[in-house]
PDB file of C-alpha atoms in Angstrom:
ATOM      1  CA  UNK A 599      60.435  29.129 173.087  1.00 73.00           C
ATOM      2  CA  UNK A 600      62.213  27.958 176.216  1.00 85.00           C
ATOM      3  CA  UNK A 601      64.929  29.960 178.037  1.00 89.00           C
ATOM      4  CA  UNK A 602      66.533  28.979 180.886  1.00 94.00           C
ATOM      5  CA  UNK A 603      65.909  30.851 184.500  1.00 93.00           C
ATOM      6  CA  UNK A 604      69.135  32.082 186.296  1.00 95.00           C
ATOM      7  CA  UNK A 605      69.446  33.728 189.834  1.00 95.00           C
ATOM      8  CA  UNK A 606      69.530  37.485 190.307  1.00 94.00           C
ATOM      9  CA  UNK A 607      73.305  37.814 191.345  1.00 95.00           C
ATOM     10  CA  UNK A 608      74.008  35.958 188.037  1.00 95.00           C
ATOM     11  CA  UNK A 609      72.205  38.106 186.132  1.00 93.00           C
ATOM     12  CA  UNK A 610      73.566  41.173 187.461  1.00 94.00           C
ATOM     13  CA  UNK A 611      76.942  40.444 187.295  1.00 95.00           C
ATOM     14  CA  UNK A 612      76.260  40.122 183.767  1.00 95.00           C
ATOM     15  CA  UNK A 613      77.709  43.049 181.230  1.00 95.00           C
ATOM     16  CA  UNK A 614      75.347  45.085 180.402  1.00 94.00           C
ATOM     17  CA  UNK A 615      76.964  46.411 176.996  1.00 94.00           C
ATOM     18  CA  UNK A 616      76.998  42.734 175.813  1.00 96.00           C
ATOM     19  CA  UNK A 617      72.990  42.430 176.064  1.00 95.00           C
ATOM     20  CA  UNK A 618      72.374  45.819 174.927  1.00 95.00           C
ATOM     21  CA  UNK A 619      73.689  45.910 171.445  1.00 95.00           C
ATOM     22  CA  UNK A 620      72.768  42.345 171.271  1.00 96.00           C
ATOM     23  CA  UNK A 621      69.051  43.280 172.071  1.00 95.00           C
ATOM     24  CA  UNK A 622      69.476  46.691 169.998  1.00 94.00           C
ATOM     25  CA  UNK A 623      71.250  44.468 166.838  1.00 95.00           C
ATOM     26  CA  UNK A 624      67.891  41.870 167.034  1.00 96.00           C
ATOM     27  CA  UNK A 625      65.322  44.603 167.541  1.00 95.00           C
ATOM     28  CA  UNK A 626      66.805  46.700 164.552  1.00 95.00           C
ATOM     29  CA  UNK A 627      67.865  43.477 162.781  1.00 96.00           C
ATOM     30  CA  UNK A 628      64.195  42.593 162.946  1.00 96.00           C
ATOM     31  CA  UNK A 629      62.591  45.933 162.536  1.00 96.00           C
ATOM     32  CA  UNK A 630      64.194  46.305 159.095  1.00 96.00           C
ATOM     33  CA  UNK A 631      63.598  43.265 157.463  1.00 97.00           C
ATOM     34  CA  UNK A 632      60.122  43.842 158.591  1.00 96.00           C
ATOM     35  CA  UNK A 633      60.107  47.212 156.641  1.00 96.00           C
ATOM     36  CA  UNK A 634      62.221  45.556 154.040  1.00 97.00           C
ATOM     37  CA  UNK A 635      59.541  43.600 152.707  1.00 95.00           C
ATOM     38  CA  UNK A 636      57.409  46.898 152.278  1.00 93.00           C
ATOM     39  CA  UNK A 637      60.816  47.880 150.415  1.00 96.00           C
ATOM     40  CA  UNK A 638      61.184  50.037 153.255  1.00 97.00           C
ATOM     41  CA  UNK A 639      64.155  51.632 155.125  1.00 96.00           C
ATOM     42  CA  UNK A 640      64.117  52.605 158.862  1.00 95.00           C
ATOM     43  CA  UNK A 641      64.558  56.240 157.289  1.00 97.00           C
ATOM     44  CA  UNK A 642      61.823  55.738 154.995  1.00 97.00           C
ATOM     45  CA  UNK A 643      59.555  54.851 157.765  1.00 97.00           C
ATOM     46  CA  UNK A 644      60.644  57.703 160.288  1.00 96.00           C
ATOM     47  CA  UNK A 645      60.137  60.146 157.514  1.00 97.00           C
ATOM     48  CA  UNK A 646      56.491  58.322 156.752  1.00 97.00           C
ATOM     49  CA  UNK A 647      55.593  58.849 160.728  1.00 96.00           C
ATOM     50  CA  UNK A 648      57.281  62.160 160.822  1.00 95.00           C
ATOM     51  CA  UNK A 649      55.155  63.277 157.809  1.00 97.00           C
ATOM     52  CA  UNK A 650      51.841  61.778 159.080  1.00 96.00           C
ATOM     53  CA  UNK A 651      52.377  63.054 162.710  1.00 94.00           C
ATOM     54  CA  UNK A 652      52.515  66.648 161.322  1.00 93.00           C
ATOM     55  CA  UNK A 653      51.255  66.679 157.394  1.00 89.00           C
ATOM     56  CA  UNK A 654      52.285  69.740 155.746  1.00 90.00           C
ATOM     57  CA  UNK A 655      54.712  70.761 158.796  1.00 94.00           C
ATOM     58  CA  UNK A 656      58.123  68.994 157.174  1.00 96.00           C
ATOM     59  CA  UNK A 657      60.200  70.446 154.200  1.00 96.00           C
ATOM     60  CA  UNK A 658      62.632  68.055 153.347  1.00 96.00           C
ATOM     61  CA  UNK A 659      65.285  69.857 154.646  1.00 96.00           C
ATOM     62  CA  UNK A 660      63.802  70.394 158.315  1.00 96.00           C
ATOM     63  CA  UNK A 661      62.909  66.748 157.920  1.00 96.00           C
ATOM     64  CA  UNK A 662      66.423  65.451 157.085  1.00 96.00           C
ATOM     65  CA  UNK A 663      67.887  67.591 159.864  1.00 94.00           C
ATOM     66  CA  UNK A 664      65.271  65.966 162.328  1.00 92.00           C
ATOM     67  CA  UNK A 665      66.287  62.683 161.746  1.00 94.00           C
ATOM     68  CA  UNK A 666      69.768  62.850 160.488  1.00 93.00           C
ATOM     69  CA  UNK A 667      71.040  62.435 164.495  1.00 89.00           C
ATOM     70  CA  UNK A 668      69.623  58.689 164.253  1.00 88.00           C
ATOM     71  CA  UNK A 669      70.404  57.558 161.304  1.00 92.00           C
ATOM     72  CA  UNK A 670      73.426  55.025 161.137  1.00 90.00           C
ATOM     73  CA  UNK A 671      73.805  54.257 157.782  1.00 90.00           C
ATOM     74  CA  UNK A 672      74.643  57.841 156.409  1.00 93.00           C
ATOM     75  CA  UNK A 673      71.109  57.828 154.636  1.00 96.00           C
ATOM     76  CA  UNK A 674      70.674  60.152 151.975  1.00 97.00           C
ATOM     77  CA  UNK A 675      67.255  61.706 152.932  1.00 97.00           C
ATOM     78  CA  UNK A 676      66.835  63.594 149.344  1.00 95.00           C
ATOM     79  CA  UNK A 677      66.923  59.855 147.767  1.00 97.00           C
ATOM     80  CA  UNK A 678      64.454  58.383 150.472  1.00 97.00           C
ATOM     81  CA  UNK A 679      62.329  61.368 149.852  1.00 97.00           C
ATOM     82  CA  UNK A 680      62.444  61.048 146.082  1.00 96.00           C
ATOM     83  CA  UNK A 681      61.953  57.504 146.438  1.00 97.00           C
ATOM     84  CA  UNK A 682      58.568  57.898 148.298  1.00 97.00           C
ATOM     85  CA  UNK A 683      57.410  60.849 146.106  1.00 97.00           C
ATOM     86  CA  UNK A 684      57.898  58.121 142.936  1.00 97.00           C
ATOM     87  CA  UNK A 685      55.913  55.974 144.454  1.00 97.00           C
ATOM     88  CA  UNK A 686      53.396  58.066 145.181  1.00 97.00           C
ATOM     89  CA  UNK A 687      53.235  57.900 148.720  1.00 98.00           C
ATOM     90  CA  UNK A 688      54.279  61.506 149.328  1.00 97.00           C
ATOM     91  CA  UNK A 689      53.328  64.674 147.707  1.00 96.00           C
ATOM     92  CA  UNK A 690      54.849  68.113 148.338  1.00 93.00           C
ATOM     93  CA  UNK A 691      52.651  71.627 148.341  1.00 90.00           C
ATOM     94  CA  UNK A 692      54.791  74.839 148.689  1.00 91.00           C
ATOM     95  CA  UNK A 693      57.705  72.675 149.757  1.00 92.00           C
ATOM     96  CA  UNK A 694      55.552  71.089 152.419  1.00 95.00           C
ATOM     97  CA  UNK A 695      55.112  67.300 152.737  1.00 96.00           C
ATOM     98  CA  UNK A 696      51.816  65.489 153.213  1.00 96.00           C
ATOM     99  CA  UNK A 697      50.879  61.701 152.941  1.00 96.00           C
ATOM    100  CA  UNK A 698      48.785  60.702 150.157  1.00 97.00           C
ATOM    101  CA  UNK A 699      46.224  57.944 150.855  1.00 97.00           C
ATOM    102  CA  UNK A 700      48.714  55.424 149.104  1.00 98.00           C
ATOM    103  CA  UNK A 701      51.461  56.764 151.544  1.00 97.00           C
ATOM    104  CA  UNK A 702      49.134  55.852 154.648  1.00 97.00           C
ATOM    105  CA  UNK A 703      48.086  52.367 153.589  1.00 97.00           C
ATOM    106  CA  UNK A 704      51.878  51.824 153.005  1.00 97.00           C
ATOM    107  CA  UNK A 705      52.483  53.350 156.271  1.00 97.00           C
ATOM    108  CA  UNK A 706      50.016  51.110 157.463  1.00 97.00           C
ATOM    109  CA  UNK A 707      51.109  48.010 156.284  1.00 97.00           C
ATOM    110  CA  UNK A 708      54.553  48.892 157.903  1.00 96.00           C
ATOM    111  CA  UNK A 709      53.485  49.882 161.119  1.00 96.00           C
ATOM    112  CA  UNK A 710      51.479  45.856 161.383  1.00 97.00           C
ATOM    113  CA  UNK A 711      55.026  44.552 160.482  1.00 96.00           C
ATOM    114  CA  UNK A 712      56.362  46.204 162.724  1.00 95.00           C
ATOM    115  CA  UNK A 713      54.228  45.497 165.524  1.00 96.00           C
ATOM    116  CA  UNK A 714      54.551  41.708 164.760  1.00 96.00           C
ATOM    117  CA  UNK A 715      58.067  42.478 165.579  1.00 96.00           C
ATOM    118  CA  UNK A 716      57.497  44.184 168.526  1.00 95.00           C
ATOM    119  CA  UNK A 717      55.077  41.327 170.447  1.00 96.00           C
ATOM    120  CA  UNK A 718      57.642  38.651 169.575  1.00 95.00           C
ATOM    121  CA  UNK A 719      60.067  40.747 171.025  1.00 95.00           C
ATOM    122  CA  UNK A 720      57.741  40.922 174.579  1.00 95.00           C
ATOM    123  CA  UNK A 721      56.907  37.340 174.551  1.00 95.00           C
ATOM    124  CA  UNK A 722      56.813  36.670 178.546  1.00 93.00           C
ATOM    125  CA  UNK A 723      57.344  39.996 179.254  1.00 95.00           C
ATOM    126  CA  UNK A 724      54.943  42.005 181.022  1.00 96.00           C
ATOM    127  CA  UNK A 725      54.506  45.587 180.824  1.00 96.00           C
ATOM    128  CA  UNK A 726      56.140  46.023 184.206  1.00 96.00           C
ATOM    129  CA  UNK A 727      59.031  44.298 183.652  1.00 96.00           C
ATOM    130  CA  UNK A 728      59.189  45.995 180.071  1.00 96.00           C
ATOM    131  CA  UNK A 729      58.978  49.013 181.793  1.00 96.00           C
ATOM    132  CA  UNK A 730      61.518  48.448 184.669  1.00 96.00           C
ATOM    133  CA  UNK A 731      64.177  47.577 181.772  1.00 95.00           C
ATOM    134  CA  UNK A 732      63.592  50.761 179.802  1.00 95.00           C
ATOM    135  CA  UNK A 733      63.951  52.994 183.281  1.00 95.00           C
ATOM    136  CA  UNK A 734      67.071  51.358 183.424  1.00 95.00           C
ATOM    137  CA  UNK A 735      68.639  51.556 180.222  1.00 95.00           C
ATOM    138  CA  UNK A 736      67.268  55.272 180.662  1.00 95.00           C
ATOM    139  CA  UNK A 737      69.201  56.092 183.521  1.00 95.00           C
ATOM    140  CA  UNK A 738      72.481  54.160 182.970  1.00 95.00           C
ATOM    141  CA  UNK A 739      72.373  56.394 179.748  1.00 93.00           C
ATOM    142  CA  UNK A 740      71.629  59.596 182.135  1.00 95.00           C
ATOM    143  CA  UNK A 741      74.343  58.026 184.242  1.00 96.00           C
ATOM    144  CA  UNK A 742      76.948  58.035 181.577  1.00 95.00           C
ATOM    145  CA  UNK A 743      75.651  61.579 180.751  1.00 95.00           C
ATOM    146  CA  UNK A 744      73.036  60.943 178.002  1.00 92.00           C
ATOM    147  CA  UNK A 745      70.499  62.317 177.486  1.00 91.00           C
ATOM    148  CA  UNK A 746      67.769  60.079 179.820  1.00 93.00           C
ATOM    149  CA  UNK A 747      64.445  61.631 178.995  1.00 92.00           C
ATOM    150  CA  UNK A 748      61.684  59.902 177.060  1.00 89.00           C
ATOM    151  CA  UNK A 749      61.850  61.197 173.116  1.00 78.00           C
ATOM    152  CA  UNK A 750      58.777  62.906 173.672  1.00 76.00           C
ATOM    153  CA  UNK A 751      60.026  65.093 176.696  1.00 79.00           C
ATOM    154  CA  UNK A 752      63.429  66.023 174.879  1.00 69.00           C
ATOM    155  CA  UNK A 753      63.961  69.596 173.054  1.00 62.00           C
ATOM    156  CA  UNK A 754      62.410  69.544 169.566  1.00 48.00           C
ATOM    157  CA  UNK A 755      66.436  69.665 168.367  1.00 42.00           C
ATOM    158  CA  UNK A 756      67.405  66.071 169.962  1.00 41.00           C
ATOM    159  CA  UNK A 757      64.161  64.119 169.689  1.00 41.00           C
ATOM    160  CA  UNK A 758      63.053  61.308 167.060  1.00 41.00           C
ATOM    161  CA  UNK A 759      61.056  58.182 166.272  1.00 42.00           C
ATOM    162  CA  UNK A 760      62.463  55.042 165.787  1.00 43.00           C
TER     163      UNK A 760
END
């Protein structure tokens, strides 16, 4: 792939909303029909990571509630949850949710998808510059009074994994 260089003050007096949502449409865009040929939904794999990051911590309620704020496609968590639990891939013990080993391997599988996504989405792009466009995108969305802390650092109530 070949893509043209430009100068800095034509770059900057680019729009910033325009190449935004068209980054976040491709990285989503990609991202789910990488999980779609696991038969996968984004919610299906947030509740997977959720549920492995923290086995027998999640009732589907607290779960739902934890990723409800990121979901844009008003998900129905008690069908994604029943969906896994058909297939196997989750169990529940005193309304507790835990992976079972064919829940990790699909996990697995999804996360390797995913990451294909991910280095074809940082082709030429080093960690520093990756990292210089996320402190930005974090602050203009502190600037416009978002929340601009990493997931990790926010309150357990506004956090989540995409």
């Amino acid at each position: 792939m070949t893509i043209k260089e430009y100068p800095q003050d034509k770059l900057a007096a680019q729009p910033i909303g325009y190449w935004s949502r068209e980054a976040a449409d491709l990285v989503i865009g990609g991202l789910r029909t990488a999980l779609a040929e696991e038969d996968l939904t984004q919610p299906h794999w947030w509740s997977l990571n959720h549920i492995a990051g923290a086995p027998g911590h999640w009732t589907r309620a607290t779960l739902a509630e934890k990723l409800a704020p990121f979901d844009d496609q008003d998900t129905d968590f008690d069908a994604v949850f029943a969906d896994l639990a058909s297939r196997g891939w989750i169990a529940e013990t005193d309304a507790t949710l835990t992976l079972t080993e064919a829940g990790e391997a699909g996990r697995l599988r999804a996360r390797d998808r995913n990451a294909k996504v991910h280095a074809r989405m940082r082709v030429g792009i080093d960690d520093a510059a990756y990292a210089a466009t996320i402190d930005a995108l974090r602050r203009i969305v502190a600037n416009l009074g978002g929340d601009g802390d990493l997931p990790e650092y926010r309150s357990a109530s506004t956090d989540g994994q995409r």
